[in-house]
Amino acid sequence: TLSGGQPVFGGTPLDRTLTRDTRRALLGVSYAATGKTSLLAEAELQEDEFPEDVARDTRSWRPAVGLVLESKTRLAARLLAGRRFLRPTDETLPAEERDYVEARLAWHFGPRTRLQLHLLNDVGFSAFDTQGRLPLLDQTSLELRLERGLGHGRELTVFALRLDQAGRAACRRRPA
């Protein structure tokens, strides 16, 4: 519905809760342990600013470590695990922490066929107002792809994606 020309859902003005500016910086270091295996360390800094609702503004950082296996003929993988530390700029809200996991696997079945799996577990922002906590969602996505080269520069891709989101904070309903 619209209220004063602004989209509203469940009493929450969506322009206020969904308008966001994000700045990210990522630094990674990789060490080639063998010809096909590398050790990986990453650090990410992120600022999320909500121009219409500064109580949602958050700064976070995420250290993570993992490994990379490279192969064009069998199994290739990128596995990364860490922790995201979230600090709201509104000091009345508590800081929060979440697990971070990313896994990318690719199985090569011959020169033109591969099966890929991508798992990502991270955090996102809810469109709804919450009580006493940051409006965070635990997000887990799982994607499965089958890619088959057909020759002459053509490729067939079949994929499926599942996305699960769960909030930990109680939603606050505002009068419309």
Coordinates of C-alpha atoms in Angstrom, one line a residue:
T1 CA 0.0 0.0 0.0
L2 CA 1.0 3.6 -0.2
S3 CA 1.0 6.1 2.6
G4 CA 1.8 9.7 1.7
G5 CA 3.2 8.5 -1.7
Q6 CA 5.6 6.0 0.1
P7 CA 5.3 2.2 -0.1
V8 CA 4.3 0.7 3.2
F9 CA 4.1 -3.0 4.2
G10 CA 2.9 -4.1 7.6
G11 CA 3.0 -0.6 8.9
T12 CA 6.7 -0.2 7.9
P13 CA 7.6 2.5 5.3
L14 CA 9.9 0.6 3.0
D15 CA 11.7 3.6 1.5
R16 CA 13.0 4.3 5.0
T17 CA 14.1 0.8 5.8
L18 CA 15.4 -0.3 2.3
T19 CA 17.2 2.8 1.2
R20 CA 20.8 2.0 2.0
D21 CA 24.4 3.0 1.0
T22 CA 27.1 0.4 1.5
R23 CA 30.8 0.8 1.4
R24 CA 33.1 -2.2 1.4
A25 CA 36.8 -2.8 1.5
L26 CA 38.3 -6.3 1.2
L27 CA 41.9 -7.3 1.7
G28 CA 43.1 -10.9 1.0
V29 CA 46.4 -12.7 1.2
S30 CA 47.0 -16.1 -0.4
Y31 CA 50.0 -18.4 0.1
A32 CA 50.6 -21.2 -2.5
A33 CA 51.3 -24.2 -0.4
T34 CA 51.5 -26.6 -3.4
G35 CA 50.9 -26.2 -7.1
K36 CA 47.2 -26.7 -6.7
T37 CA 46.6 -25.7 -3.1
S38 CA 46.6 -22.2 -1.6
L39 CA 45.9 -21.0 1.9
L40 CA 43.8 -17.9 2.1
A41 CA 43.1 -15.1 4.7
E42 CA 40.7 -12.3 4.2
A43 CA 39.5 -9.2 6.1
E44 CA 36.5 -7.2 5.1
L45 CA 35.3 -3.8 6.4
Q46 CA 31.8 -2.7 5.6
E47 CA 29.7 0.4 6.4
D48 CA 25.9 0.4 5.9
E49 CA 24.2 3.7 6.1
F50 CA 20.4 4.2 5.9
P51 CA 19.8 7.9 5.0
E52 CA 16.2 7.7 6.1
D53 CA 16.8 5.9 9.4
V54 CA 20.2 6.4 11.0
A55 CA 19.4 4.0 13.9
R56 CA 20.1 1.2 11.4
D57 CA 23.6 2.4 10.5
T58 CA 26.2 -0.3 11.1
R59 CA 29.9 -0.9 10.8
S60 CA 31.1 -4.5 10.5
W61 CA 34.3 -6.3 9.9
R62 CA 34.8 -10.0 8.9
P63 CA 38.1 -11.9 9.3
A64 CA 38.1 -15.3 7.5
V65 CA 40.6 -18.1 6.7
G66 CA 40.4 -20.9 4.2
L67 CA 41.9 -22.8 1.3
V68 CA 41.7 -22.9 -2.4
L69 CA 42.1 -26.1 -4.5
E70 CA 42.6 -25.5 -8.2
S71 CA 42.1 -28.1 -11.0
K72 CA 40.5 -27.8 -14.4
T73 CA 40.3 -31.6 -14.7
R74 CA 38.7 -32.9 -11.4
L75 CA 37.7 -31.0 -8.3
A76 CA 38.2 -27.3 -7.7
A77 CA 37.2 -25.6 -4.4
R78 CA 37.3 -22.4 -2.4
L79 CA 36.4 -22.8 1.3
L80 CA 36.4 -19.9 3.6
A81 CA 35.1 -19.6 7.3
G82 CA 35.1 -16.7 9.7
R83 CA 33.1 -14.4 11.9
R84 CA 31.3 -11.1 11.2
F85 CA 31.4 -8.5 14.0
L86 CA 28.6 -5.9 13.7
R87 CA 28.7 -2.6 15.6
P88 CA 25.6 -0.3 15.4
T89 CA 26.4 3.4 15.4
D90 CA 23.4 3.7 17.7
E91 CA 25.2 2.8 21.0
T92 CA 21.9 1.9 22.7
L93 CA 21.8 -1.2 20.5
P94 CA 24.0 -4.2 21.4
A95 CA 26.9 -5.3 19.1
E96 CA 26.3 -8.6 17.4
E97 CA 28.4 -11.4 15.9
R98 CA 27.5 -14.0 13.2
D99 CA 29.3 -16.9 11.6
Y100 CA 30.5 -16.5 8.0
V101 CA 30.9 -19.5 5.6
E102 CA 31.5 -19.6 1.9
A103 CA 32.1 -22.8 -0.1
R104 CA 32.5 -23.1 -3.8
L105 CA 33.0 -26.5 -5.3
A106 CA 33.3 -27.5 -9.0
W107 CA 33.5 -31.0 -10.3
H108 CA 34.7 -31.4 -13.9
F109 CA 33.2 -34.3 -15.7
G110 CA 35.2 -34.3 -18.9
P111 CA 36.3 -31.2 -20.9
R112 CA 32.8 -29.7 -21.4
T113 CA 30.7 -30.6 -18.3
R114 CA 30.9 -29.4 -14.8
L115 CA 28.8 -29.4 -11.7
Q116 CA 29.1 -26.5 -9.3
L117 CA 27.9 -26.0 -5.7
H118 CA 28.0 -22.6 -3.9
L119 CA 27.1 -22.2 -0.3
L120 CA 27.1 -18.8 1.5
N121 CA 26.1 -18.1 5.1
D122 CA 26.2 -14.5 6.0
V123 CA 24.0 -11.7 7.4
G124 CA 21.6 -9.2 5.7
F125 CA 19.2 -6.5 6.8
S126 CA 15.5 -6.9 7.3
A127 CA 13.0 -4.5 5.8
F128 CA 11.1 -4.4 9.1
D129 CA 11.6 -2.5 12.2
T130 CA 12.9 -4.5 15.2
Q131 CA 12.8 -4.0 19.0
G132 CA 16.1 -3.4 20.8
R133 CA 18.4 -5.0 18.2
L134 CA 19.7 -4.4 14.8
P135 CA 17.3 -5.5 12.0
L136 CA 19.5 -8.4 10.9
L137 CA 18.7 -11.6 9.0
D138 CA 20.7 -14.7 9.0
Q139 CA 21.0 -15.7 5.4
T140 CA 22.0 -19.0 3.9
S141 CA 22.0 -19.6 0.1
L142 CA 22.7 -22.8 -1.7
E143 CA 23.1 -22.9 -5.4
L144 CA 23.6 -26.0 -7.6
R145 CA 24.6 -25.5 -11.3
L146 CA 25.2 -28.0 -14.1
E147 CA 27.0 -26.5 -17.1
R148 CA 27.5 -28.3 -20.4
G149 CA 29.4 -27.0 -23.3
L150 CA 27.5 -27.7 -26.6
G151 CA 30.3 -26.6 -28.9
H152 CA 30.6 -23.6 -31.3
G153 CA 30.6 -21.2 -28.2
R154 CA 27.2 -22.4 -26.9
E155 CA 26.6 -23.6 -23.4
L156 CA 23.6 -25.0 -21.5
T157 CA 23.3 -24.1 -17.8
V158 CA 20.7 -25.6 -15.5
F159 CA 20.6 -24.3 -11.9
A160 CA 18.6 -24.3 -8.7
L161 CA 18.9 -21.8 -5.8
R162 CA 17.6 -22.0 -2.3
L163 CA 17.7 -19.0 0.0
D164 CA 16.8 -19.2 3.7
Q165 CA 16.4 -16.0 5.8
A166 CA 15.7 -15.9 9.5
G167 CA 15.5 -12.9 11.9
R168 CA 16.5 -13.1 15.5
A169 CA 14.9 -9.8 16.7
A170 CA 11.1 -9.3 17.3
C171 CA 9.5 -7.1 14.6
R172 CA 7.8 -3.9 15.8
R173 CA 4.5 -3.0 14.0
R174 CA 3.9 0.6 13.4
P175 CA 0.4 2.1 13.0
A176 CA -0.4 2.7 9.3

